[in-house]
Short mmCIF file of N, CA and C in Angstrom, two decimals:
data_model
loop_
_atom_site.label_atom_id
_atom_site.label_comp_id
_atom_site.label_asym_id
_atom_site.label_seq_id
_atom_site.Cartn_x
_atom_site.Cartn_y
_atom_site.Cartn_z
N MET A 1 0.84 -1.18 0.00
CA MET A 1 0.00 0.00 0.00
C MET A 1 0.89 1.24 0.00
N ILE A 2 0.58 2.17 -0.85
CA ILE A 2 1.31 3.44 -0.91
C ILE A 2 0.65 4.40 0.06
N SER A 3 1.38 4.88 1.05
CA SER A 3 0.78 5.75 2.05
C SER A 3 1.07 7.22 1.81
N ARG A 4 2.16 7.53 1.12
CA ARG A 4 2.49 8.93 0.81
C ARG A 4 2.97 9.03 -0.63
N PRO A 5 2.03 9.10 -1.56
CA PRO A 5 2.43 9.15 -2.97
C PRO A 5 3.22 10.42 -3.28
N LEU A 6 4.20 10.27 -4.15
CA LEU A 6 5.03 11.39 -4.60
C LEU A 6 4.58 11.80 -5.99
N PHE A 7 4.30 13.07 -6.15
CA PHE A 7 3.88 13.62 -7.44
C PHE A 7 5.03 14.44 -8.00
N THR A 8 5.30 14.24 -9.28
CA THR A 8 6.49 14.86 -9.88
C THR A 8 6.18 16.02 -10.79
N GLY A 9 4.95 16.51 -10.78
CA GLY A 9 4.61 17.65 -11.62
C GLY A 9 4.19 17.22 -13.00
N THR A 10 4.36 18.12 -13.96
CA THR A 10 3.95 17.89 -15.34
C THR A 10 5.17 17.84 -16.24
N PHE A 11 5.28 16.77 -17.02
CA PHE A 11 6.36 16.62 -17.99
C PHE A 11 5.76 16.23 -19.33
N PHE A 12 6.10 16.98 -20.36
CA PHE A 12 5.62 16.71 -21.71
C PHE A 12 4.10 16.56 -21.75
N GLY A 13 3.41 17.39 -20.97
CA GLY A 13 1.96 17.40 -20.97
C GLY A 13 1.30 16.34 -20.10
N HIS A 14 2.08 15.53 -19.40
CA HIS A 14 1.52 14.48 -18.55
C HIS A 14 1.83 14.78 -17.09
N ALA A 15 0.82 14.66 -16.25
CA ALA A 15 1.00 14.93 -14.81
C ALA A 15 0.80 13.64 -14.03
N SER A 16 1.68 13.42 -13.06
CA SER A 16 1.45 12.29 -12.16
C SER A 16 0.22 12.63 -11.32
N HIS A 17 -0.62 11.65 -11.08
CA HIS A 17 -1.86 11.91 -10.35
C HIS A 17 -2.45 10.60 -9.83
N LEU A 18 -3.39 10.73 -8.91
CA LEU A 18 -4.24 9.64 -8.48
C LEU A 18 -5.65 9.96 -8.94
N GLN A 19 -6.39 8.94 -9.32
CA GLN A 19 -7.75 9.14 -9.81
C GLN A 19 -8.68 8.22 -9.04
N TYR A 20 -9.71 8.81 -8.45
CA TYR A 20 -10.69 8.05 -7.66
C TYR A 20 -12.07 8.22 -8.29
N ALA A 21 -12.89 7.20 -8.13
CA ALA A 21 -14.28 7.31 -8.57
C ALA A 21 -14.92 8.50 -7.87
N ARG A 22 -15.85 9.11 -8.53
CA ARG A 22 -16.56 10.26 -7.99
C ARG A 22 -17.06 9.96 -6.58
N VAL A 23 -16.86 10.91 -5.68
CA VAL A 23 -17.35 10.76 -4.31
C VAL A 23 -18.86 10.97 -4.31
N LEU A 24 -19.58 9.97 -3.86
CA LEU A 24 -21.04 10.06 -3.84
C LEU A 24 -21.51 10.86 -2.64
N ASN A 25 -22.64 11.48 -2.78
CA ASN A 25 -23.32 12.19 -1.68
C ASN A 25 -22.57 13.40 -1.16
N TRP A 26 -21.73 14.01 -1.96
CA TRP A 26 -21.07 15.24 -1.50
C TRP A 26 -21.75 16.46 -2.12
N ASP A 27 -22.96 16.27 -2.63
CA ASP A 27 -23.66 17.33 -3.33
C ASP A 27 -23.90 18.57 -2.47
N PHE A 28 -24.30 18.39 -1.21
CA PHE A 28 -24.69 19.52 -0.37
C PHE A 28 -23.72 19.80 0.78
N VAL A 29 -23.06 18.77 1.27
CA VAL A 29 -22.14 18.92 2.40
C VAL A 29 -20.85 18.18 2.08
N LEU A 30 -19.73 18.83 2.34
CA LEU A 30 -18.43 18.21 2.12
C LEU A 30 -17.42 18.81 3.09
N THR A 31 -16.67 17.96 3.75
CA THR A 31 -15.49 18.39 4.49
C THR A 31 -14.36 17.49 4.05
N LEU A 32 -13.23 18.08 3.75
CA LEU A 32 -12.08 17.33 3.26
C LEU A 32 -10.84 17.79 3.99
N ARG A 33 -10.04 16.84 4.43
CA ARG A 33 -8.77 17.15 5.09
C ARG A 33 -7.65 16.46 4.32
N LEU A 34 -6.50 17.13 4.26
CA LEU A 34 -5.34 16.51 3.64
C LEU A 34 -4.08 17.17 4.16
N LYS A 35 -2.97 16.49 3.93
CA LYS A 35 -1.65 17.03 4.25
C LYS A 35 -0.81 16.97 2.99
N PHE A 36 0.12 17.91 2.87
CA PHE A 36 1.03 17.85 1.73
C PHE A 36 2.39 18.40 2.11
N ALA A 37 3.40 17.86 1.46
CA ALA A 37 4.78 18.34 1.60
C ALA A 37 5.24 18.74 0.21
N LEU A 38 5.80 19.92 0.10
CA LEU A 38 6.22 20.45 -1.20
C LEU A 38 7.61 19.96 -1.58
N ALA A 39 7.81 19.76 -2.88
CA ALA A 39 9.15 19.50 -3.39
C ALA A 39 9.97 20.78 -3.20
N ASN A 40 11.25 20.64 -3.11
CA ASN A 40 12.13 21.78 -2.86
C ASN A 40 12.51 22.47 -4.17
N THR A 41 11.49 22.99 -4.88
CA THR A 41 11.73 23.70 -6.14
C THR A 41 10.85 24.94 -6.17
N GLN A 42 11.26 25.95 -6.90
CA GLN A 42 10.45 27.16 -7.06
C GLN A 42 9.15 26.87 -7.80
N ASP A 43 9.18 25.91 -8.73
CA ASP A 43 7.99 25.59 -9.51
C ASP A 43 6.89 24.94 -8.69
N SER A 44 7.21 24.40 -7.52
CA SER A 44 6.21 23.69 -6.72
C SER A 44 5.17 24.61 -6.10
N VAL A 45 5.39 25.92 -6.15
CA VAL A 45 4.42 26.86 -5.54
C VAL A 45 3.90 27.88 -6.55
N LYS A 46 4.03 27.62 -7.84
CA LYS A 46 3.61 28.60 -8.85
C LYS A 46 2.14 28.45 -9.26
N SER A 47 1.78 27.31 -9.85
CA SER A 47 0.42 27.10 -10.34
C SER A 47 0.17 25.60 -10.45
N ASN A 48 -0.12 24.98 -9.32
CA ASN A 48 -0.13 23.52 -9.26
C ASN A 48 -1.44 22.97 -8.69
N TRP A 49 -1.93 21.88 -9.29
CA TRP A 49 -3.14 21.21 -8.85
C TRP A 49 -2.90 20.42 -7.57
N LEU A 50 -3.84 20.48 -6.64
CA LEU A 50 -3.89 19.54 -5.52
C LEU A 50 -5.05 18.56 -5.72
N LEU A 51 -6.23 19.07 -6.06
CA LEU A 51 -7.35 18.17 -6.35
C LEU A 51 -8.34 18.85 -7.27
N TYR A 52 -9.11 18.02 -7.97
CA TYR A 52 -10.13 18.53 -8.89
C TYR A 52 -11.18 17.45 -9.15
N SER A 53 -12.42 17.88 -9.19
CA SER A 53 -13.51 17.06 -9.70
C SER A 53 -14.54 18.00 -10.31
N GLY A 54 -15.02 17.68 -11.49
CA GLY A 54 -16.05 18.50 -12.10
C GLY A 54 -16.02 18.42 -13.60
N GLN A 55 -16.75 19.35 -14.22
CA GLN A 55 -16.84 19.36 -15.67
C GLN A 55 -17.26 20.73 -16.16
N LYS A 56 -16.90 20.99 -17.40
CA LYS A 56 -17.40 22.16 -18.12
C LYS A 56 -18.84 21.83 -18.48
N GLY A 57 -19.68 22.83 -18.59
CA GLY A 57 -21.07 22.61 -18.94
C GLY A 57 -21.21 21.75 -20.18
N GLU A 58 -21.94 20.63 -20.05
CA GLU A 58 -22.15 19.70 -21.14
C GLU A 58 -23.64 19.39 -21.19
N GLY A 59 -24.33 19.87 -22.19
CA GLY A 59 -25.76 19.60 -22.29
C GLY A 59 -26.49 20.10 -21.08
N TYR A 60 -27.23 19.23 -20.41
CA TYR A 60 -27.97 19.62 -19.21
C TYR A 60 -27.09 19.66 -17.97
N ARG A 61 -25.85 19.21 -18.08
CA ARG A 61 -24.93 19.22 -16.94
C ARG A 61 -24.20 20.56 -16.90
N GLY A 62 -24.32 21.26 -15.82
CA GLY A 62 -23.70 22.57 -15.69
C GLY A 62 -22.21 22.47 -15.41
N SER A 63 -21.58 23.63 -15.31
CA SER A 63 -20.14 23.69 -15.01
C SER A 63 -19.93 23.61 -13.51
N ASP A 64 -20.29 22.50 -12.93
CA ASP A 64 -20.08 22.28 -11.50
C ASP A 64 -18.68 21.70 -11.29
N TYR A 65 -17.97 22.21 -10.31
CA TYR A 65 -16.64 21.68 -10.03
C TYR A 65 -16.17 22.14 -8.66
N ILE A 66 -15.14 21.44 -8.18
CA ILE A 66 -14.38 21.87 -7.01
C ILE A 66 -12.91 21.67 -7.36
N ALA A 67 -12.10 22.67 -7.05
CA ALA A 67 -10.67 22.63 -7.40
C ALA A 67 -9.86 23.26 -6.27
N LEU A 68 -8.75 22.63 -5.96
CA LEU A 68 -7.83 23.14 -4.95
C LEU A 68 -6.44 23.10 -5.55
N GLY A 69 -5.70 24.18 -5.38
CA GLY A 69 -4.34 24.22 -5.90
C GLY A 69 -3.51 25.30 -5.23
N ILE A 70 -2.28 25.39 -5.69
CA ILE A 70 -1.35 26.40 -5.21
C ILE A 70 -1.14 27.39 -6.34
N GLU A 71 -1.27 28.67 -6.01
CA GLU A 71 -1.05 29.72 -7.00
C GLU A 71 -0.17 30.80 -6.38
N GLU A 72 1.03 30.92 -6.89
CA GLU A 72 2.00 31.92 -6.41
C GLU A 72 2.16 31.86 -4.89
N ASN A 73 2.31 30.63 -4.37
CA ASN A 73 2.59 30.36 -2.96
C ASN A 73 1.38 30.54 -2.03
N PHE A 74 0.19 30.73 -2.57
CA PHE A 74 -1.04 30.79 -1.79
C PHE A 74 -1.89 29.58 -2.16
N LEU A 75 -2.64 29.06 -1.21
CA LEU A 75 -3.59 27.99 -1.51
C LEU A 75 -4.87 28.64 -2.02
N LYS A 76 -5.45 28.06 -3.06
CA LYS A 76 -6.64 28.61 -3.69
C LYS A 76 -7.68 27.51 -3.86
N LEU A 77 -8.88 27.76 -3.37
CA LEU A 77 -10.02 26.85 -3.51
C LEU A 77 -11.05 27.54 -4.38
N GLN A 78 -11.53 26.84 -5.40
CA GLN A 78 -12.61 27.34 -6.24
C GLN A 78 -13.68 26.26 -6.32
N PHE A 79 -14.94 26.67 -6.25
CA PHE A 79 -16.02 25.74 -6.53
C PHE A 79 -17.17 26.50 -7.14
N ASP A 80 -17.90 25.81 -8.00
CA ASP A 80 -19.01 26.40 -8.72
C ASP A 80 -20.14 25.39 -8.73
N LEU A 81 -21.33 25.84 -8.40
CA LEU A 81 -22.50 24.98 -8.37
C LEU A 81 -23.34 25.14 -9.63
N GLY A 82 -22.81 25.91 -10.60
CA GLY A 82 -23.48 26.07 -11.88
C GLY A 82 -23.91 27.48 -12.20
N THR A 83 -23.80 28.41 -11.22
CA THR A 83 -24.25 29.78 -11.46
C THR A 83 -23.20 30.83 -11.12
N GLY A 84 -21.97 30.43 -10.95
CA GLY A 84 -20.90 31.37 -10.63
C GLY A 84 -20.02 30.85 -9.51
N ALA A 85 -18.74 31.00 -9.68
CA ALA A 85 -17.76 30.40 -8.77
C ALA A 85 -17.55 31.20 -7.50
N ALA A 86 -17.25 30.48 -6.43
CA ALA A 86 -16.68 31.07 -5.22
C ALA A 86 -15.18 30.82 -5.30
N ILE A 87 -14.40 31.85 -5.03
CA ILE A 87 -12.94 31.74 -5.08
C ILE A 87 -12.39 32.16 -3.73
N LEU A 88 -11.70 31.24 -3.07
CA LEU A 88 -11.13 31.50 -1.75
C LEU A 88 -9.62 31.34 -1.84
N ARG A 89 -8.93 32.22 -1.16
CA ARG A 89 -7.46 32.19 -1.17
C ARG A 89 -6.97 32.28 0.27
N SER A 90 -5.96 31.49 0.59
CA SER A 90 -5.41 31.55 1.95
C SER A 90 -4.97 32.98 2.24
N PRO A 91 -5.15 33.46 3.47
CA PRO A 91 -4.82 34.85 3.78
C PRO A 91 -3.32 35.14 3.76
N GLU A 92 -2.52 34.11 3.92
CA GLU A 92 -1.07 34.29 3.94
C GLU A 92 -0.43 33.28 3.00
N PRO A 93 0.76 33.58 2.49
CA PRO A 93 1.46 32.58 1.68
C PRO A 93 1.84 31.37 2.54
N LEU A 94 2.09 30.25 1.87
CA LEU A 94 2.54 29.06 2.59
C LEU A 94 3.88 29.33 3.25
N ASN A 95 4.03 28.86 4.46
CA ASN A 95 5.30 28.98 5.17
C ASN A 95 6.21 27.85 4.68
N LEU A 96 7.16 28.19 3.83
CA LEU A 96 7.99 27.17 3.19
C LEU A 96 8.99 26.53 4.13
N SER A 97 9.11 27.05 5.35
CA SER A 97 10.02 26.42 6.32
C SER A 97 9.35 25.23 7.04
N LEU A 98 8.04 25.07 6.90
CA LEU A 98 7.35 23.94 7.52
C LEU A 98 7.62 22.67 6.71
N PRO A 99 7.77 21.53 7.39
CA PRO A 99 8.03 20.28 6.67
C PRO A 99 6.80 19.77 5.91
N TYR A 100 5.60 20.09 6.39
CA TYR A 100 4.37 19.72 5.69
C TYR A 100 3.29 20.74 6.04
N HIS A 101 2.20 20.71 5.29
CA HIS A 101 1.08 21.63 5.48
C HIS A 101 -0.20 20.83 5.66
N SER A 102 -1.09 21.34 6.50
CA SER A 102 -2.40 20.74 6.73
C SER A 102 -3.47 21.65 6.17
N VAL A 103 -4.42 21.05 5.50
CA VAL A 103 -5.52 21.81 4.90
C VAL A 103 -6.83 21.17 5.32
N GLN A 104 -7.78 22.00 5.67
CA GLN A 104 -9.14 21.54 5.87
C GLN A 104 -10.04 22.47 5.08
N LEU A 105 -10.90 21.89 4.27
CA LEU A 105 -11.81 22.70 3.46
C LEU A 105 -13.18 22.07 3.50
N GLY A 106 -14.16 22.86 3.18
CA GLY A 106 -15.50 22.32 3.19
C GLY A 106 -16.48 23.23 2.49
N ARG A 107 -17.66 22.70 2.34
CA ARG A 107 -18.75 23.50 1.82
C ARG A 107 -20.07 22.93 2.34
N HIS A 108 -20.99 23.84 2.55
CA HIS A 108 -22.36 23.50 2.91
C HIS A 108 -23.24 24.32 2.00
N LYS A 109 -23.85 23.64 1.04
CA LYS A 109 -24.66 24.31 0.03
C LYS A 109 -23.82 25.38 -0.66
N GLN A 110 -24.18 26.67 -0.56
CA GLN A 110 -23.46 27.72 -1.28
C GLN A 110 -22.21 28.23 -0.57
N GLU A 111 -22.07 27.94 0.71
CA GLU A 111 -20.94 28.47 1.47
C GLU A 111 -19.77 27.50 1.45
N GLY A 112 -18.58 28.04 1.22
CA GLY A 112 -17.37 27.23 1.28
C GLY A 112 -16.36 27.88 2.20
N TRP A 113 -15.40 27.09 2.68
CA TRP A 113 -14.38 27.62 3.58
C TRP A 113 -13.10 26.81 3.42
N ILE A 114 -12.01 27.42 3.83
CA ILE A 114 -10.71 26.75 3.79
C ILE A 114 -9.85 27.27 4.94
N GLN A 115 -9.09 26.36 5.53
CA GLN A 115 -8.11 26.73 6.55
C GLN A 115 -6.81 25.99 6.24
N VAL A 116 -5.72 26.72 6.22
CA VAL A 116 -4.40 26.18 5.92
C VAL A 116 -3.51 26.36 7.14
N ASP A 117 -2.88 25.28 7.58
CA ASP A 117 -1.99 25.31 8.74
C ASP A 117 -2.69 26.05 9.89
N ASN A 118 -2.05 27.03 10.48
CA ASN A 118 -2.67 27.79 11.58
C ASN A 118 -3.18 29.15 11.13
N GLN A 119 -3.42 29.29 9.83
CA GLN A 119 -3.93 30.56 9.32
C GLN A 119 -5.41 30.72 9.65
N VAL A 120 -5.89 31.93 9.47
CA VAL A 120 -7.30 32.24 9.71
C VAL A 120 -8.17 31.52 8.67
N ASN A 121 -9.30 31.04 9.11
CA ASN A 121 -10.28 30.42 8.23
C ASN A 121 -10.85 31.47 7.27
N VAL A 122 -10.97 31.12 5.99
CA VAL A 122 -11.51 32.02 4.97
C VAL A 122 -12.78 31.38 4.42
N SER A 123 -13.84 32.17 4.21
CA SER A 123 -15.07 31.62 3.65
C SER A 123 -15.63 32.55 2.58
N ALA A 124 -16.47 31.98 1.71
CA ALA A 124 -17.13 32.74 0.65
C ALA A 124 -18.33 31.94 0.16
N ASN A 125 -19.22 32.61 -0.55
CA ASN A 125 -20.40 31.97 -1.12
C ASN A 125 -20.36 32.01 -2.63
N THR A 126 -20.99 31.00 -3.25
CA THR A 126 -21.13 31.01 -4.70
C THR A 126 -22.20 32.02 -5.08
N GLN A 127 -22.22 32.34 -6.35
CA GLN A 127 -23.23 33.25 -6.88
C GLN A 127 -24.48 32.43 -7.24
N GLY A 128 -25.59 33.11 -7.38
CA GLY A 128 -26.80 32.46 -7.85
C GLY A 128 -27.56 31.71 -6.78
N HIS A 129 -28.51 30.90 -7.23
CA HIS A 129 -29.45 30.25 -6.32
C HIS A 129 -29.22 28.74 -6.15
N LEU A 130 -28.36 28.14 -6.94
CA LEU A 130 -28.16 26.69 -6.86
C LEU A 130 -27.37 26.32 -5.61
N ILE A 131 -27.66 25.12 -5.06
CA ILE A 131 -27.02 24.73 -3.79
C ILE A 131 -26.31 23.38 -3.86
N GLY A 132 -26.41 22.65 -4.97
CA GLY A 132 -25.81 21.31 -5.05
C GLY A 132 -24.59 21.27 -5.95
N LEU A 133 -23.57 20.55 -5.52
CA LEU A 133 -22.36 20.32 -6.32
C LEU A 133 -22.57 19.02 -7.09
N ASN A 134 -22.90 19.15 -8.37
CA ASN A 134 -23.22 17.99 -9.20
C ASN A 134 -22.05 17.68 -10.12
N THR A 135 -21.11 16.91 -9.62
CA THR A 135 -19.96 16.52 -10.45
C THR A 135 -20.20 15.11 -10.96
N TYR A 136 -19.87 14.90 -12.22
CA TYR A 136 -20.10 13.61 -12.86
C TYR A 136 -18.80 12.92 -13.25
N ARG A 137 -17.69 13.54 -12.93
CA ARG A 137 -16.39 12.99 -13.32
C ARG A 137 -15.64 12.55 -12.06
N ASP A 138 -14.55 11.86 -12.25
CA ASP A 138 -13.75 11.33 -11.14
C ASP A 138 -13.08 12.45 -10.36
N LEU A 139 -12.53 12.08 -9.22
CA LEU A 139 -11.76 13.00 -8.38
C LEU A 139 -10.28 12.76 -8.66
N PHE A 140 -9.57 13.81 -9.01
CA PHE A 140 -8.15 13.74 -9.33
C PHE A 140 -7.35 14.38 -8.21
N ILE A 141 -6.29 13.71 -7.79
CA ILE A 141 -5.39 14.22 -6.76
C ILE A 141 -4.02 14.42 -7.39
N GLY A 142 -3.46 15.61 -7.25
CA GLY A 142 -2.09 15.88 -7.69
C GLY A 142 -1.93 16.31 -9.12
N GLY A 143 -2.91 16.11 -9.95
CA GLY A 143 -2.82 16.48 -11.36
C GLY A 143 -4.02 15.92 -12.10
N LEU A 144 -4.01 16.08 -13.41
CA LEU A 144 -5.13 15.62 -14.22
C LEU A 144 -4.69 14.54 -15.19
N ASN A 145 -5.62 13.70 -15.56
CA ASN A 145 -5.40 12.67 -16.56
C ASN A 145 -5.23 13.34 -17.93
N GLU A 146 -4.47 12.70 -18.80
CA GLU A 146 -4.29 13.23 -20.15
C GLU A 146 -5.66 13.41 -20.81
N GLY A 147 -5.89 14.56 -21.38
CA GLY A 147 -7.16 14.86 -22.03
C GLY A 147 -8.22 15.43 -21.12
N GLU A 148 -8.02 15.38 -19.82
CA GLU A 148 -9.02 15.88 -18.87
C GLU A 148 -9.18 17.39 -18.97
N ASP A 149 -8.15 18.09 -19.44
CA ASP A 149 -8.25 19.55 -19.54
C ASP A 149 -9.35 19.98 -20.50
N ALA A 150 -9.79 19.10 -21.38
CA ALA A 150 -10.90 19.43 -22.28
C ALA A 150 -12.21 19.60 -21.51
N PHE A 151 -12.27 19.06 -20.30
CA PHE A 151 -13.48 19.14 -19.49
C PHE A 151 -13.40 20.20 -18.41
N LEU A 152 -12.33 21.01 -18.41
CA LEU A 152 -12.16 22.03 -17.39
C LEU A 152 -12.96 23.28 -17.71
N PRO A 153 -13.61 23.86 -16.72
CA PRO A 153 -14.22 25.17 -16.92
C PRO A 153 -13.15 26.21 -17.25
N ASP A 154 -13.52 27.23 -17.98
CA ASP A 154 -12.56 28.21 -18.49
C ASP A 154 -11.90 29.05 -17.41
N ASN A 155 -12.53 29.21 -16.25
CA ASN A 155 -11.98 30.13 -15.24
C ASN A 155 -10.99 29.49 -14.27
N LEU A 156 -10.57 28.26 -14.52
CA LEU A 156 -9.55 27.63 -13.67
C LEU A 156 -8.17 27.95 -14.22
N SER A 157 -7.25 28.31 -13.33
CA SER A 157 -5.95 28.80 -13.80
C SER A 157 -4.76 27.92 -13.45
N PHE A 158 -4.98 26.82 -12.72
CA PHE A 158 -3.84 25.97 -12.36
C PHE A 158 -3.27 25.33 -13.63
N GLN A 159 -1.95 25.33 -13.74
CA GLN A 159 -1.30 24.91 -14.98
C GLN A 159 -0.61 23.55 -14.90
N ASN A 160 -0.08 23.18 -13.75
CA ASN A 160 0.82 22.03 -13.66
C ASN A 160 0.39 21.06 -12.58
N GLY A 161 0.90 19.85 -12.70
CA GLY A 161 0.70 18.86 -11.66
C GLY A 161 1.46 19.25 -10.40
N PHE A 162 1.00 18.73 -9.28
CA PHE A 162 1.62 19.00 -7.98
C PHE A 162 3.02 18.41 -7.93
N GLN A 163 3.90 19.05 -7.17
CA GLN A 163 5.26 18.55 -6.96
C GLN A 163 5.48 18.35 -5.47
N GLY A 164 5.53 17.11 -5.05
CA GLY A 164 5.70 16.78 -3.65
C GLY A 164 4.82 15.61 -3.28
N CYS A 165 4.46 15.50 -2.00
CA CYS A 165 3.63 14.40 -1.50
C CYS A 165 2.29 14.95 -1.01
N ILE A 166 1.22 14.25 -1.32
CA ILE A 166 -0.12 14.53 -0.79
C ILE A 166 -0.57 13.26 -0.09
N TYR A 167 -1.00 13.39 1.15
CA TYR A 167 -1.34 12.18 1.90
C TYR A 167 -2.40 12.48 2.96
N ASP A 168 -2.87 11.42 3.59
CA ASP A 168 -3.92 11.49 4.61
C ASP A 168 -5.13 12.28 4.11
N VAL A 169 -5.57 11.99 2.89
CA VAL A 169 -6.75 12.65 2.32
C VAL A 169 -7.99 11.97 2.89
N GLU A 170 -8.78 12.75 3.63
CA GLU A 170 -9.98 12.23 4.28
C GLU A 170 -11.19 13.03 3.84
N VAL A 171 -12.31 12.34 3.66
CA VAL A 171 -13.54 12.96 3.18
C VAL A 171 -14.68 12.66 4.14
N LYS A 172 -15.52 13.66 4.31
CA LYS A 172 -16.76 13.50 5.09
C LYS A 172 -17.86 14.19 4.29
N ALA A 173 -18.91 13.45 3.92
CA ALA A 173 -19.95 14.01 3.07
C ALA A 173 -21.26 14.24 3.81
N SER A 174 -21.20 14.30 5.12
CA SER A 174 -22.36 14.61 5.95
C SER A 174 -21.85 15.14 7.27
N GLN A 175 -22.60 16.02 7.87
CA GLN A 175 -22.14 16.55 9.16
C GLN A 175 -22.20 15.48 10.24
N TYR A 176 -22.89 14.37 9.99
CA TYR A 176 -23.03 13.31 10.98
C TYR A 176 -22.06 12.15 10.77
N ASP A 177 -21.42 12.08 9.61
CA ASP A 177 -20.50 10.99 9.31
C ASP A 177 -19.14 11.21 9.95
N GLU A 178 -18.38 10.14 10.03
CA GLU A 178 -16.98 10.22 10.41
C GLU A 178 -16.15 10.44 9.14
N PHE A 179 -14.93 10.91 9.30
CA PHE A 179 -14.04 11.03 8.16
C PHE A 179 -13.64 9.64 7.66
N SER A 180 -13.54 9.49 6.34
CA SER A 180 -13.07 8.26 5.71
C SER A 180 -11.86 8.59 4.86
N LEU A 181 -10.84 7.75 4.94
CA LEU A 181 -9.67 7.93 4.07
C LEU A 181 -10.09 7.74 2.63
N LEU A 182 -9.65 8.62 1.76
CA LEU A 182 -9.95 8.49 0.35
C LEU A 182 -9.33 7.20 -0.15
N GLY A 183 -10.08 6.44 -0.90
CA GLY A 183 -9.60 5.16 -1.37
C GLY A 183 -10.12 4.01 -0.54
N ALA A 184 -10.50 4.29 0.71
CA ALA A 184 -11.15 3.26 1.52
C ALA A 184 -12.58 3.11 1.00
N ASP A 185 -13.24 2.08 1.36
CA ASP A 185 -14.62 1.91 0.92
C ASP A 185 -15.47 3.00 1.56
N LEU A 186 -15.86 3.98 0.76
CA LEU A 186 -16.66 5.08 1.27
C LEU A 186 -18.13 4.70 1.19
N VAL A 187 -18.74 4.47 2.31
CA VAL A 187 -20.16 4.16 2.38
C VAL A 187 -20.83 5.38 2.98
N MET A 188 -21.49 6.14 2.13
CA MET A 188 -22.12 7.38 2.61
C MET A 188 -23.54 7.44 2.14
#
């Protein structure tokens, strides 16, 4: 069992990543925790994916998505329920002297929040009246599968796969559930 996968970024258009089946029942409530350690390179904090699930509007399916990444040394969370994105950014840059970083993020209907390390919690709401996150594609950790960028909404700006380790990814899709490690049998 691999407990701390190492992601090497993007080379020749291919990003190392993990791909999980879509998390069921995270439409209205989601809490996610993870830890990551950055590679010792300047590129590891420029524009890198941590996680993504969603799609560009296709037929009756709207541009619902959730995305987490690093942009210019800040953590950035974006999610859209189909009527306009909420964009949250950590209040401070990542402290690069720390050996690893802890992130907790969540959403309840239109409201989302993120907390990084010991920084202040940041929250924001999506635009419009929709309240459900309807993603029909898999959950990607660390980067995207080849060709997946064709399904990305236009307003996402992360460019490269993550560089470093992402581990202890836990998901809770109800305020009453316990956290489950991603990849374990999620019964929700």
